[in-house]
JSON list of C-alpha atoms in Angstrom, two decimals:
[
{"chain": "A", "resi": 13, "resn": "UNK", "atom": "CA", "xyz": [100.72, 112.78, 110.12]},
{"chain": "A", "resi": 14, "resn": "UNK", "atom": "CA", "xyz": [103.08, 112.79, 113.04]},
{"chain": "A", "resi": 15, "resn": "UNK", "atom": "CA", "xyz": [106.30, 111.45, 113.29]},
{"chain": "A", "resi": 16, "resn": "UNK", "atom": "CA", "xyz": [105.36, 110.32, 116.64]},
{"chain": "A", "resi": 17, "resn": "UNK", "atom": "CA", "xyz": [102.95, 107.94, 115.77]},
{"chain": "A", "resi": 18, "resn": "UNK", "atom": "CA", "xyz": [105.03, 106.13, 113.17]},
{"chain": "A", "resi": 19, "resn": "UNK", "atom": "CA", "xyz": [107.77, 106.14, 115.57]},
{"chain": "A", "resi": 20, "resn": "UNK", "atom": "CA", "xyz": [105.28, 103.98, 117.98]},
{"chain": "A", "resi": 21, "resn": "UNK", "atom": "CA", "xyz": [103.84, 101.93, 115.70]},
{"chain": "A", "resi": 22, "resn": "UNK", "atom": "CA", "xyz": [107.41, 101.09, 114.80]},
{"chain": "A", "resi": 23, "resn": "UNK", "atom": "CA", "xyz": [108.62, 100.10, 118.47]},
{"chain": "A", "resi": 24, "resn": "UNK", "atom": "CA", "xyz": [105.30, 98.45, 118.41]},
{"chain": "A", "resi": 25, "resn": "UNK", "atom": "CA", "xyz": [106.20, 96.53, 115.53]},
{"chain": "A", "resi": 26, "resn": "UNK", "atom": "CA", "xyz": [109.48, 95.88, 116.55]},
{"chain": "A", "resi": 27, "resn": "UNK", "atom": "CA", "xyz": [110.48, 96.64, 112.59]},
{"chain": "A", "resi": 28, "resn": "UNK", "atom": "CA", "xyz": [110.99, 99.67, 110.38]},
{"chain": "A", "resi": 29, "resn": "UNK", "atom": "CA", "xyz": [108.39, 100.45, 108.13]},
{"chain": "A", "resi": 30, "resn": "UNK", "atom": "CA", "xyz": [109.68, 100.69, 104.76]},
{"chain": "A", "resi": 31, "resn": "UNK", "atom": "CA", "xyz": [111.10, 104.37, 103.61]},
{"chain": "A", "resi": 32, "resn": "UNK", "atom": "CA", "xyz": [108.44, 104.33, 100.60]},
{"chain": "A", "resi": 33, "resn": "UNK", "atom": "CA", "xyz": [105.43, 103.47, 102.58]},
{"chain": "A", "resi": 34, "resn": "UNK", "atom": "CA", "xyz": [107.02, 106.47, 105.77]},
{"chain": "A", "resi": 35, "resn": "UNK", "atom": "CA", "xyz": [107.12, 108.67, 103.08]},
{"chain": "A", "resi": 36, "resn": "UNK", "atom": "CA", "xyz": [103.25, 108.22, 101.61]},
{"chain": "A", "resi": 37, "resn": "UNK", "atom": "CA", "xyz": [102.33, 108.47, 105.81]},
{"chain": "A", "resi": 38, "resn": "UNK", "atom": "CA", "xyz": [103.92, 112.31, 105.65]},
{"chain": "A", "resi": 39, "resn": "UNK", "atom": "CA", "xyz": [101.59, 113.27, 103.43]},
{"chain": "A", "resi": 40, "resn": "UNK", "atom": "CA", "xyz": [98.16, 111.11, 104.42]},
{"chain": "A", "resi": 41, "resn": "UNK", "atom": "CA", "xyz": [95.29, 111.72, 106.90]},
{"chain": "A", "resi": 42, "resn": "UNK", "atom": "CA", "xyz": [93.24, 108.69, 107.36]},
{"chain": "A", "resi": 43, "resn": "UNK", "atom": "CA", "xyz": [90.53, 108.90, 104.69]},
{"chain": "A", "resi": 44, "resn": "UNK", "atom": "CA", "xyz": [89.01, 106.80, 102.02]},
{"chain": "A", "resi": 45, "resn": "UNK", "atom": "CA", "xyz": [91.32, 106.46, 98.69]},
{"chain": "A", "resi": 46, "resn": "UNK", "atom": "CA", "xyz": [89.20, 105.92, 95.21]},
{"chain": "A", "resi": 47, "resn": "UNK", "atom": "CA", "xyz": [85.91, 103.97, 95.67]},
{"chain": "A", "resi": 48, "resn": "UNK", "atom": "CA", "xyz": [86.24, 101.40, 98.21]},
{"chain": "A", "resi": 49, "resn": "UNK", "atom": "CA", "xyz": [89.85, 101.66, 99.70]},
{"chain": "A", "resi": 50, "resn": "UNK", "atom": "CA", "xyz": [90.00, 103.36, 103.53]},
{"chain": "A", "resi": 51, "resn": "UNK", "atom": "CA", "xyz": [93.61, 103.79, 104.35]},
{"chain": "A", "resi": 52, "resn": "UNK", "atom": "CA", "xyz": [94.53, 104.20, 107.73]},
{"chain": "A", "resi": 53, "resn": "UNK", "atom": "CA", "xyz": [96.78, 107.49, 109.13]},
{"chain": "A", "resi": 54, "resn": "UNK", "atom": "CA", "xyz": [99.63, 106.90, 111.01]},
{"chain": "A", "resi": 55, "resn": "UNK", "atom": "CA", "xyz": [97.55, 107.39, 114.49]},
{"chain": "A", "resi": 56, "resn": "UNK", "atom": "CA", "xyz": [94.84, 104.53, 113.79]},
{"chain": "A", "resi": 57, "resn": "UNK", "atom": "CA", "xyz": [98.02, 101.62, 112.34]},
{"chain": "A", "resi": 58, "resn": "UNK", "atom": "CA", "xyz": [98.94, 100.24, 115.93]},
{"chain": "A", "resi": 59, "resn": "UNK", "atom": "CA", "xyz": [95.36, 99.97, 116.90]},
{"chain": "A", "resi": 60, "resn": "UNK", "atom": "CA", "xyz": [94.16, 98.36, 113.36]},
{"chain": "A", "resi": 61, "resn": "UNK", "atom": "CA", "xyz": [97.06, 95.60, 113.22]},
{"chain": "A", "resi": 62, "resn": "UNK", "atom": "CA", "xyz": [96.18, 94.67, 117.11]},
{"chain": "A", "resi": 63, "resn": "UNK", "atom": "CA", "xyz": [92.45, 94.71, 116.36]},
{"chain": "A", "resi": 64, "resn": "UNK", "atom": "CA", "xyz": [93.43, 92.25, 113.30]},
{"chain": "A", "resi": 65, "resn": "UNK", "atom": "CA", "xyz": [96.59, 90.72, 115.34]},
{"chain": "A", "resi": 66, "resn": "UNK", "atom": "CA", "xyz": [98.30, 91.03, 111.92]},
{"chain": "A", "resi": 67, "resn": "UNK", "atom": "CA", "xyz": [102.28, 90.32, 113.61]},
{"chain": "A", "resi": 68, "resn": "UNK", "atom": "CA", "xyz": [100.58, 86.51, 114.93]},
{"chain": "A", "resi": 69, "resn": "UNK", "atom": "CA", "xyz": [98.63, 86.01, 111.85]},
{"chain": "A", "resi": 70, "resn": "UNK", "atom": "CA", "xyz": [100.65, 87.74, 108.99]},
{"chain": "A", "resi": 71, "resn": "UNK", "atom": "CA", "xyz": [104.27, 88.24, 110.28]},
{"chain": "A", "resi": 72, "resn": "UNK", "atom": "CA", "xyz": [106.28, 90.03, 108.26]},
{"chain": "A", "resi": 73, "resn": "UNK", "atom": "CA", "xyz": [103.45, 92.30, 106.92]},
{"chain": "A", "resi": 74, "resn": "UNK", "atom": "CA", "xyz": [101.32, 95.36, 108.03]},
{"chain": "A", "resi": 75, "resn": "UNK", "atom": "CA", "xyz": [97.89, 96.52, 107.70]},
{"chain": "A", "resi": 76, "resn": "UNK", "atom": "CA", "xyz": [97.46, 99.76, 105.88]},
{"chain": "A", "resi": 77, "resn": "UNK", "atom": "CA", "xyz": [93.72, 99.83, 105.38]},
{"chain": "A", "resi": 78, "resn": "UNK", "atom": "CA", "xyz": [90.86, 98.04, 104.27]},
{"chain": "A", "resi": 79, "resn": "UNK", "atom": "CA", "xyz": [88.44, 97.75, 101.56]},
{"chain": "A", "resi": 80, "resn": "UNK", "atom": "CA", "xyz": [85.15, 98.40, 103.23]},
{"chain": "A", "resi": 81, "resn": "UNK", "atom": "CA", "xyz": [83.69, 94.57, 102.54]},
{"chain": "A", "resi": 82, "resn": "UNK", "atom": "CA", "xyz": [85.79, 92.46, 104.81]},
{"chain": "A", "resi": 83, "resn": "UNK", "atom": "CA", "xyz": [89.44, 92.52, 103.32]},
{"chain": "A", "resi": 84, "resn": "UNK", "atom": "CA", "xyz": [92.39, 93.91, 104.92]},
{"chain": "A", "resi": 85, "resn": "UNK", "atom": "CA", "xyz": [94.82, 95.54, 102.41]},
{"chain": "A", "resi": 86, "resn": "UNK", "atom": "CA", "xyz": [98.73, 94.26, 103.25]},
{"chain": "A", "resi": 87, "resn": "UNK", "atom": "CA", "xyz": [102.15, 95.69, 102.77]},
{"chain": "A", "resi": 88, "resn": "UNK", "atom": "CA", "xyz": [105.40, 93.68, 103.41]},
{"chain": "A", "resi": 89, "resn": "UNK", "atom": "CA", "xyz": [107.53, 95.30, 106.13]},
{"chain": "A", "resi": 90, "resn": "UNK", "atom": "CA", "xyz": [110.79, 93.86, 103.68]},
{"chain": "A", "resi": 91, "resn": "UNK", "atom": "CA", "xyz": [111.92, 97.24, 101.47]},
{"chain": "A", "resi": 92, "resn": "UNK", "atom": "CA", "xyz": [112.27, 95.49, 98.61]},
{"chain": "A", "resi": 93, "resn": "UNK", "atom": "CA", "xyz": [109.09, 94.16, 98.23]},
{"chain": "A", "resi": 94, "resn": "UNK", "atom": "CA", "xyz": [106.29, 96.89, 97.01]},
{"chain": "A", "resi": 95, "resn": "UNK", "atom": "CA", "xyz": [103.45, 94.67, 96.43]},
{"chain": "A", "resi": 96, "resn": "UNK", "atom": "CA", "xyz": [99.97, 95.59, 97.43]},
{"chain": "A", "resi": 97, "resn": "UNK", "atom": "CA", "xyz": [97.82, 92.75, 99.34]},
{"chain": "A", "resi": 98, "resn": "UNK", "atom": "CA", "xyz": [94.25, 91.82, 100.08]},
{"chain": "A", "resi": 99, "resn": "UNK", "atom": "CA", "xyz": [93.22, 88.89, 102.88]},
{"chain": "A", "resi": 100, "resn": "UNK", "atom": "CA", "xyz": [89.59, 88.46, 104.22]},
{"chain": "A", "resi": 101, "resn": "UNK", "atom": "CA", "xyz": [89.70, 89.86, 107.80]},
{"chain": "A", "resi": 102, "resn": "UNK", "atom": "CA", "xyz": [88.50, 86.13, 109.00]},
{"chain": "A", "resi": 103, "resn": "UNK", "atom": "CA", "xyz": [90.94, 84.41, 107.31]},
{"chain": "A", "resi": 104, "resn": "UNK", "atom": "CA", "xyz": [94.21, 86.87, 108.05]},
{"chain": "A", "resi": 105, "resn": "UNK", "atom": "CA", "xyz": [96.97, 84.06, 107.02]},
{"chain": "A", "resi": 106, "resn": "UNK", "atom": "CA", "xyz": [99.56, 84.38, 104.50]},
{"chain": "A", "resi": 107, "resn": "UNK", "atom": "CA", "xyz": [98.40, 81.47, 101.99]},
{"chain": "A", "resi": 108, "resn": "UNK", "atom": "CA", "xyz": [94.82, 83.59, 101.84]},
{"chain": "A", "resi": 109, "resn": "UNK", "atom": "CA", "xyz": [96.59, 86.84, 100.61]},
{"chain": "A", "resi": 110, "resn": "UNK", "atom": "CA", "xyz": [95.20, 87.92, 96.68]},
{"chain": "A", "resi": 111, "resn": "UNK", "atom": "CA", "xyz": [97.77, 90.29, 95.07]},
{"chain": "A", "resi": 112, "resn": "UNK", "atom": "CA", "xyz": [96.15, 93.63, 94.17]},
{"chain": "A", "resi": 113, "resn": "UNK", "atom": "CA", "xyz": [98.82, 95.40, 93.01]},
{"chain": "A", "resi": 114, "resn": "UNK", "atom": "CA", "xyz": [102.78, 94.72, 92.56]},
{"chain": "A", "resi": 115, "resn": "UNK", "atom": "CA", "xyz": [103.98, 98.13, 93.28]},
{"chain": "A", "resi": 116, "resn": "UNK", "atom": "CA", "xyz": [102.29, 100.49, 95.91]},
{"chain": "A", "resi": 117, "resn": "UNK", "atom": "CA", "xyz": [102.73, 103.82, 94.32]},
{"chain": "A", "resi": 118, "resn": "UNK", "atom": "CA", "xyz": [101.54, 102.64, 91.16]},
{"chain": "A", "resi": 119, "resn": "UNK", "atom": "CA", "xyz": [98.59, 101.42, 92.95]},
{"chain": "A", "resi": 120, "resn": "UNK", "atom": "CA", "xyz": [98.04, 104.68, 94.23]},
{"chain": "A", "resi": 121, "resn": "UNK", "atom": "CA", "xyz": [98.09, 106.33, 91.29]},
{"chain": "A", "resi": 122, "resn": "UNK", "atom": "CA", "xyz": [95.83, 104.27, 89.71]},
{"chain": "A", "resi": 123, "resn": "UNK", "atom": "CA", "xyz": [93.50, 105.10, 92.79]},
{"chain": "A", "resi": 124, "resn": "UNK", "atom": "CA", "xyz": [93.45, 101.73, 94.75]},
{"chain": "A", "resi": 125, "resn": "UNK", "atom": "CA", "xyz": [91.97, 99.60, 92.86]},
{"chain": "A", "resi": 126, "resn": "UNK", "atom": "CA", "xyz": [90.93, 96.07, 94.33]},
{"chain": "A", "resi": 127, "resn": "UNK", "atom": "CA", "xyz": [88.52, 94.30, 91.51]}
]
């Protein structure tokens, strides 16, 4: 992961990425998490949030990945908020988010689940 690449995707962003979700990027390549779950490396965020123009549709909230049948999985950019989201790549709008998980590390230790 290089620091780099968060740092642009950050300036891109025009917001920090929360500490947690930095820290998780340190120690990630881009590669496919449990069954279903691809989460992106730090290199491939600014190209999958403009690709999915996730700051027009969804601001406040990042792309981290997706689950390989047409859902985007969402983080909040606020700290305090460690929830895990899903939204259908057509319909990329904050009413059409399903919560997957309420706190990202424990979703990543259960290994990304999204049933």
């Amino acid at each position: 992961m290089s620091q780099q690449a968060v740092d642009a995707f950050q300036e891109w962003l025009g917001h920090a990425l929360p500490a947690y979700y930095v820290a998780f990027l340190k120690d990630w390549d881009e590669d496919m998490r449990g069954e279903q779950v691809f989460l992106y490396g730090a290199e491939s965020l600014m190209e999958r949030n403009e690709t999915y123009e996730t700051r027009q549709f969804c601001p406040g909230f990042i792309t981290i990945g997706d689950d390989g049948g047409g859902r985007a999985v969402m983080l909040a950019l606020d700290e305090d908020e460690r929830a895990v989201y899903l939204v259908g790549h057509g319909s990329m709008q904050r009413d059409d988010f399903e919560l997957a998980a309420e706190d990202f590390h424990a979703w990543l230790v259960a290994d990304c689940p999204v049933d």
